[in-house]
CSV table of C-alpha atoms in Angstrom, one decimal:
chain,number,residue,atom,x,y,z
R,19,ASN,CA,39.9,-18.0,17.2
R,20,ALA,CA,37.0,-15.6,17.3
R,21,GLY,CA,35.5,-16.7,14.0
R,22,VAL,CA,33.1,-14.0,12.5
R,23,THR,CA,32.6,-11.0,14.8
R,24,GLN,CA,29.8,-8.5,14.2
R,25,THR,CA,29.5,-5.0,15.9
R,26,PRO,CA,27.2,-3.6,17.2
R,27,LYS,CA,25.1,-6.3,18.7
R,28,PHE,CA,22.0,-4.0,19.0
R,29,GLN,CA,21.2,-0.7,17.5
R,30,VAL,CA,18.2,1.7,17.4
R,31,LEU,CA,18.2,4.4,14.6
R,32,LYS,CA,15.7,7.2,13.9
R,33,THR,CA,14.3,7.3,10.3
R,34,GLY,CA,17.0,9.0,8.0
R,35,GLN,CA,19.9,8.3,10.1
R,36,SER,CA,22.8,6.5,8.8
R,37,MET,CA,25.0,3.7,10.2
R,38,THR,CA,27.6,1.1,9.4
R,39,LEU,CA,27.5,-2.5,10.5
R,40,GLN,CA,31.0,-4.0,11.0
R,41,CYS,CA,32.0,-7.5,10.3
R,42,ALA,CA,35.3,-9.2,10.6
R,43,GLN,CA,36.5,-12.7,10.1
R,44,ASP,CA,39.8,-14.3,11.2
R,45,MET,CA,39.6,-17.6,9.3
R,46,ASN,CA,41.2,-16.2,6.0
R,47,HIS,CA,38.1,-16.8,4.1
R,48,ASN,CA,37.7,-15.3,0.7
R,49,SER,CA,33.9,-15.0,0.5
R,50,MET,CA,31.9,-12.8,2.9
R,51,TYR,CA,28.1,-12.2,2.9
R,52,TRP,CA,25.5,-9.9,4.4
R,53,TYR,CA,22.0,-11.3,5.1
R,54,ARG,CA,18.9,-9.9,6.7
R,55,GLN,CA,16.4,-12.0,8.6
R,56,ASP,CA,12.9,-10.6,9.3
R,57,PRO,CA,10.9,-12.1,12.3
R,58,GLY,CA,9.9,-15.8,11.4
R,59,MET,CA,11.5,-15.6,8.0
R,60,GLY,CA,14.5,-17.0,6.2
R,61,LEU,CA,17.6,-15.2,5.5
R,62,ARG,CA,17.7,-12.9,2.5
R,63,LEU,CA,21.2,-12.1,0.8
R,64,ILE,CA,21.8,-8.4,0.7
R,65,TYR,CA,25.3,-8.2,-0.6
R,66,TYR,CA,28.2,-10.6,-1.0
R,67,SER,CA,32.0,-10.3,-1.9
R,68,ALA,CA,33.5,-13.4,-3.5
R,69,SER,CA,36.9,-12.0,-2.8
R,70,GLU,CA,38.9,-9.0,-1.5
R,71,GLY,CA,38.2,-6.0,-3.9
R,72,THR,CA,34.8,-7.4,-5.4
R,73,THR,CA,31.4,-7.1,-4.3
R,74,ASP,CA,28.1,-8.1,-5.9
R,75,LYS,CA,24.2,-7.4,-5.2
R,76,GLY,CA,22.3,-10.2,-3.6
R,77,GLU,CA,18.6,-10.6,-3.4
R,78,VAL,CA,17.6,-7.4,-1.5
R,79,PRO,CA,20.3,-4.7,-2.2
R,80,ASN,CA,18.2,-1.6,-2.3
R,81,GLY,CA,18.9,0.9,0.6
R,82,TYR,CA,22.3,-0.7,1.5
R,83,ASN,CA,25.9,-0.3,0.4
R,84,VAL,CA,28.9,-2.5,1.1
R,85,SER,CA,32.7,-2.2,1.4
R,86,ARG,CA,35.2,-5.0,1.4
R,87,LEU,CA,37.9,-3.1,3.1
R,88,ASN,CA,40.5,-6.1,3.1
R,89,LYS,CA,40.3,-9.8,3.3
R,90,ARG,CA,39.2,-9.7,6.9
R,91,GLU,CA,36.6,-7.1,6.9
R,92,PHE,CA,33.2,-6.4,5.1
R,93,SER,CA,31.0,-3.6,6.2
R,94,LEU,CA,27.3,-2.9,5.4
R,95,ARG,CA,26.1,0.8,5.3
R,96,LEU,CA,22.6,2.1,5.6
R,97,GLU,CA,22.8,5.5,4.3
R,98,SER,CA,19.3,6.7,5.2
R,99,ALA,CA,17.5,4.1,7.5
R,100,ALA,CA,13.8,3.4,6.9
R,101,PRO,CA,11.4,1.3,9.2
R,102,SER,CA,11.3,-1.4,6.6
R,103,GLN,CA,15.1,-2.1,7.4
R,104,THR,CA,14.4,-3.1,11.1
R,105,SER,CA,15.7,-6.6,11.1
R,106,VAL,CA,18.3,-8.8,12.3
R,107,TYR,CA,21.7,-8.6,10.2
R,108,PHE,CA,24.0,-11.6,9.7
R,109,CYS,CA,27.5,-11.6,8.3
R,110,ALA,CA,29.0,-14.8,7.2
R,111,SER,CA,32.1,-16.0,5.7
R,112,ARG,CA,33.2,-18.9,3.6
R,113,GLY,CA,36.4,-20.5,2.3
R,114,GLN,CA,37.3,-20.6,-1.4
R,115,GLY,CA,35.1,-22.7,-3.8
R,116,ALA,CA,31.6,-24.1,-3.8
R,117,GLY,CA,30.9,-26.7,-1.0
R,118,THR,CA,32.5,-24.9,1.8
R,119,GLU,CA,30.5,-24.2,4.8
R,120,ALA,CA,29.4,-20.8,6.0
R,121,PHE,CA,30.4,-19.4,9.3
R,122,PHE,CA,28.1,-16.9,10.9
R,123,GLY,CA,28.4,-13.9,13.2
R,124,GLN,CA,26.1,-13.5,16.2
R,125,GLY,CA,23.9,-11.0,14.4
R,126,THR,CA,23.1,-7.4,14.7
R,127,ARG,CA,19.6,-6.5,15.9
R,128,LEU,CA,18.5,-3.2,14.2
R,129,THR,CA,15.4,-1.2,14.9
R,130,VAL,CA,14.6,1.9,12.9
R,131,VAL,CA,11.9,4.0,14.5
V,4,SER,CA,12.1,-14.4,-4.6
V,5,GLN,CA,14.3,-17.0,-2.7
V,6,GLN,CA,16.1,-20.0,-4.2
V,7,GLY,CA,15.0,-22.5,-1.7
V,8,GLU,CA,11.6,-23.0,-0.3
V,9,GLU,CA,11.3,-25.2,2.8
V,10,ASP,CA,8.3,-27.3,3.5
V,11,PRO,CA,6.7,-27.2,6.1
V,12,GLN,CA,7.2,-23.9,7.3
V,13,ALA,CA,6.6,-25.2,10.9
V,14,LEU,CA,6.6,-28.7,12.4
V,15,SER,CA,5.7,-29.9,15.8
V,16,ILE,CA,6.4,-33.6,17.0
V,17,GLN,CA,6.9,-35.5,20.1
V,18,GLU,CA,10.4,-36.5,21.4
V,19,GLY,CA,11.5,-39.8,19.9
V,20,GLU,CA,9.6,-39.2,16.6
V,21,ASN,CA,11.3,-38.6,13.3
V,22,ALA,CA,11.1,-35.2,11.7
V,23,THR,CA,11.3,-34.7,8.0
V,24,MET,CA,11.7,-31.2,6.1
V,25,ASN,CA,12.0,-30.6,2.5
V,26,CYS,CA,13.8,-27.9,0.5
V,27,SER,CA,13.0,-27.1,-3.1
V,28,TYR,CA,15.2,-24.9,-5.2
V,29,LYS,CA,15.1,-23.2,-8.7
V,30,THR,CA,18.4,-23.3,-10.5
V,31,SER,CA,21.0,-26.0,-11.2
V,32,ILE,CA,23.4,-26.5,-8.3
V,33,ASN,CA,26.7,-27.8,-7.4
V,34,ASN,CA,25.8,-28.8,-3.8
V,35,LEU,CA,23.3,-28.2,-1.1
V,36,GLN,CA,23.8,-27.7,2.5
V,37,TRP,CA,21.5,-27.8,5.7
V,38,TYR,CA,21.9,-25.5,8.6
V,39,ARG,CA,20.4,-25.1,11.9
V,40,GLN,CA,19.4,-21.9,13.8
V,41,ASN,CA,18.6,-21.8,17.6
V,42,SER,CA,16.5,-18.8,18.8
V,43,GLY,CA,17.6,-16.1,16.3
V,44,ARG,CA,21.3,-16.8,16.6
V,45,GLY,CA,23.8,-17.4,13.7
V,46,LEU,CA,23.4,-20.5,11.7
V,47,VAL,CA,25.4,-23.6,12.3
V,48,HIS,CA,26.3,-25.9,9.4
V,49,LEU,CA,24.9,-29.5,9.6
V,50,ILE,CA,25.7,-31.5,6.4
V,51,LEU,CA,26.5,-31.1,2.8
V,52,ILE,CA,25.3,-33.0,-0.1
V,53,ARG,CA,27.0,-32.8,-3.6
V,54,SER,CA,24.9,-32.8,-6.9
V,55,ASN,CA,26.2,-36.3,-7.7
V,56,GLU,CA,25.1,-37.9,-4.5
V,57,ARG,CA,21.7,-39.1,-3.7
V,58,GLU,CA,21.8,-39.8,0.0
V,59,LYS,CA,24.1,-38.9,2.9
V,60,HIS,CA,24.1,-39.7,6.5
V,61,SER,CA,25.5,-38.1,9.6
V,62,GLY,CA,24.6,-39.4,13.0
V,63,ARG,CA,20.9,-39.0,13.2
V,64,LEU,CA,20.6,-37.0,10.2
V,65,ARG,CA,19.9,-38.3,6.8
V,66,VAL,CA,19.7,-35.9,3.7
V,67,THR,CA,18.6,-36.9,0.2
V,68,LEU,CA,18.9,-34.9,-3.0
V,69,ASP,CA,16.9,-35.3,-6.1
V,70,THR,CA,18.4,-33.1,-8.8
V,71,SER,CA,15.6,-33.9,-11.4
V,72,LYS,CA,13.0,-32.5,-8.9
V,73,LYS,CA,15.3,-29.9,-7.6
V,74,SER,CA,14.5,-31.0,-4.2
V,75,SER,CA,16.2,-32.2,-0.9
V,76,SER,CA,14.9,-33.6,2.5
V,77,LEU,CA,16.3,-33.8,5.8
V,78,LEU,CA,15.4,-36.3,8.1
V,79,ILE,CA,16.2,-36.2,11.8
V,80,THR,CA,15.7,-39.5,13.7
V,81,ALA,CA,14.7,-39.9,17.2
V,82,SER,CA,14.2,-36.5,17.8
V,83,ARG,CA,15.1,-34.8,21.2
V,84,ALA,CA,13.8,-31.6,22.7
V,85,ALA,CA,17.3,-30.0,22.0
V,86,ASP,CA,16.6,-30.4,18.2
V,87,THR,CA,14.0,-27.6,18.5
V,88,ALA,CA,15.3,-25.0,16.2
V,89,SER,CA,15.0,-23.5,12.6
V,90,TYR,CA,16.4,-25.6,9.7
V,91,PHE,CA,17.6,-24.0,6.3
V,92,CYS,CA,18.8,-25.3,3.2
V,93,ALA,CA,21.5,-23.3,1.2
V,94,THR,CA,22.5,-24.0,-2.4
V,95,ASP,CA,25.7,-23.0,-4.5
V,96,GLU,CA,24.6,-22.3,-8.0
V,97,ILE,CA,26.3,-24.2,-10.8
V,98,SER,CA,27.1,-20.9,-12.4
V,99,GLY,CA,29.8,-20.4,-9.9
V,100,THR,CA,28.8,-17.0,-8.8
V,101,TYR,CA,29.7,-17.5,-5.2
V,102,LYS,CA,26.1,-16.2,-4.4
V,103,TYR,CA,24.9,-18.3,-1.5
V,104,ILE,CA,21.1,-18.3,-1.0
V,105,PHE,CA,19.2,-19.8,1.8
V,106,GLY,CA,15.7,-21.1,1.9
V,107,THR,CA,12.8,-20.0,3.9
V,108,GLY,CA,13.3,-22.4,6.8
V,109,THR,CA,11.3,-24.9,8.7
V,110,ARG,CA,10.6,-24.3,12.4
V,111,LEU,CA,10.8,-27.5,14.4
V,112,LYS,CA,9.5,-27.8,17.8
V,113,VAL,CA,10.1,-31.1,19.7
V,114,LEU,CA,7.9,-31.7,22.6
V,115,ALA,CA,9.3,-33.4,25.7
């Protein structure tokens, strides 16, 4: 099993460009998450999807949009990238219910110049 | 602001010593979990403690939970250089929103 797969691994954008980060999981998990991690900092929740067809804002949603395409896939879109969005982005998934552990992708290192 | 705040932010100890890190949170929770992150990679789950538990052990890990103080601690005994990593707590709020919030993390360095 691949677990949680994120693409791309690295990306450099110019200010104002748009891009979509892809995430797919093969564990049949209901819940999926997008986090950002700035250097030396913790993870901050951007958006999450408790189940297919639902999405909700996290702690830092401004400047981002998400799509839960199906149960496997959860994408994160930056419509107009800004230098403040330079970060490492992690996708995670969890099974149904509280108390299940989260499984993480390997991260996408995004630099906006 | 983040749900969980870890303390200390950074910790440096000698191999063989014990490492203790703390996590405080703000809302009522169903459970609290600890994760480890090596060098900017994805997080890996370590241990879960439920709100009705006070202490839990797993190998060299010992976790405590004090819901009255909204705090948890993670103790790593007999630390090894390989334990060098960042450690984060994460909580499931009792409201059942599936929102999964991580703390700010403790960077642990174990010196050989």
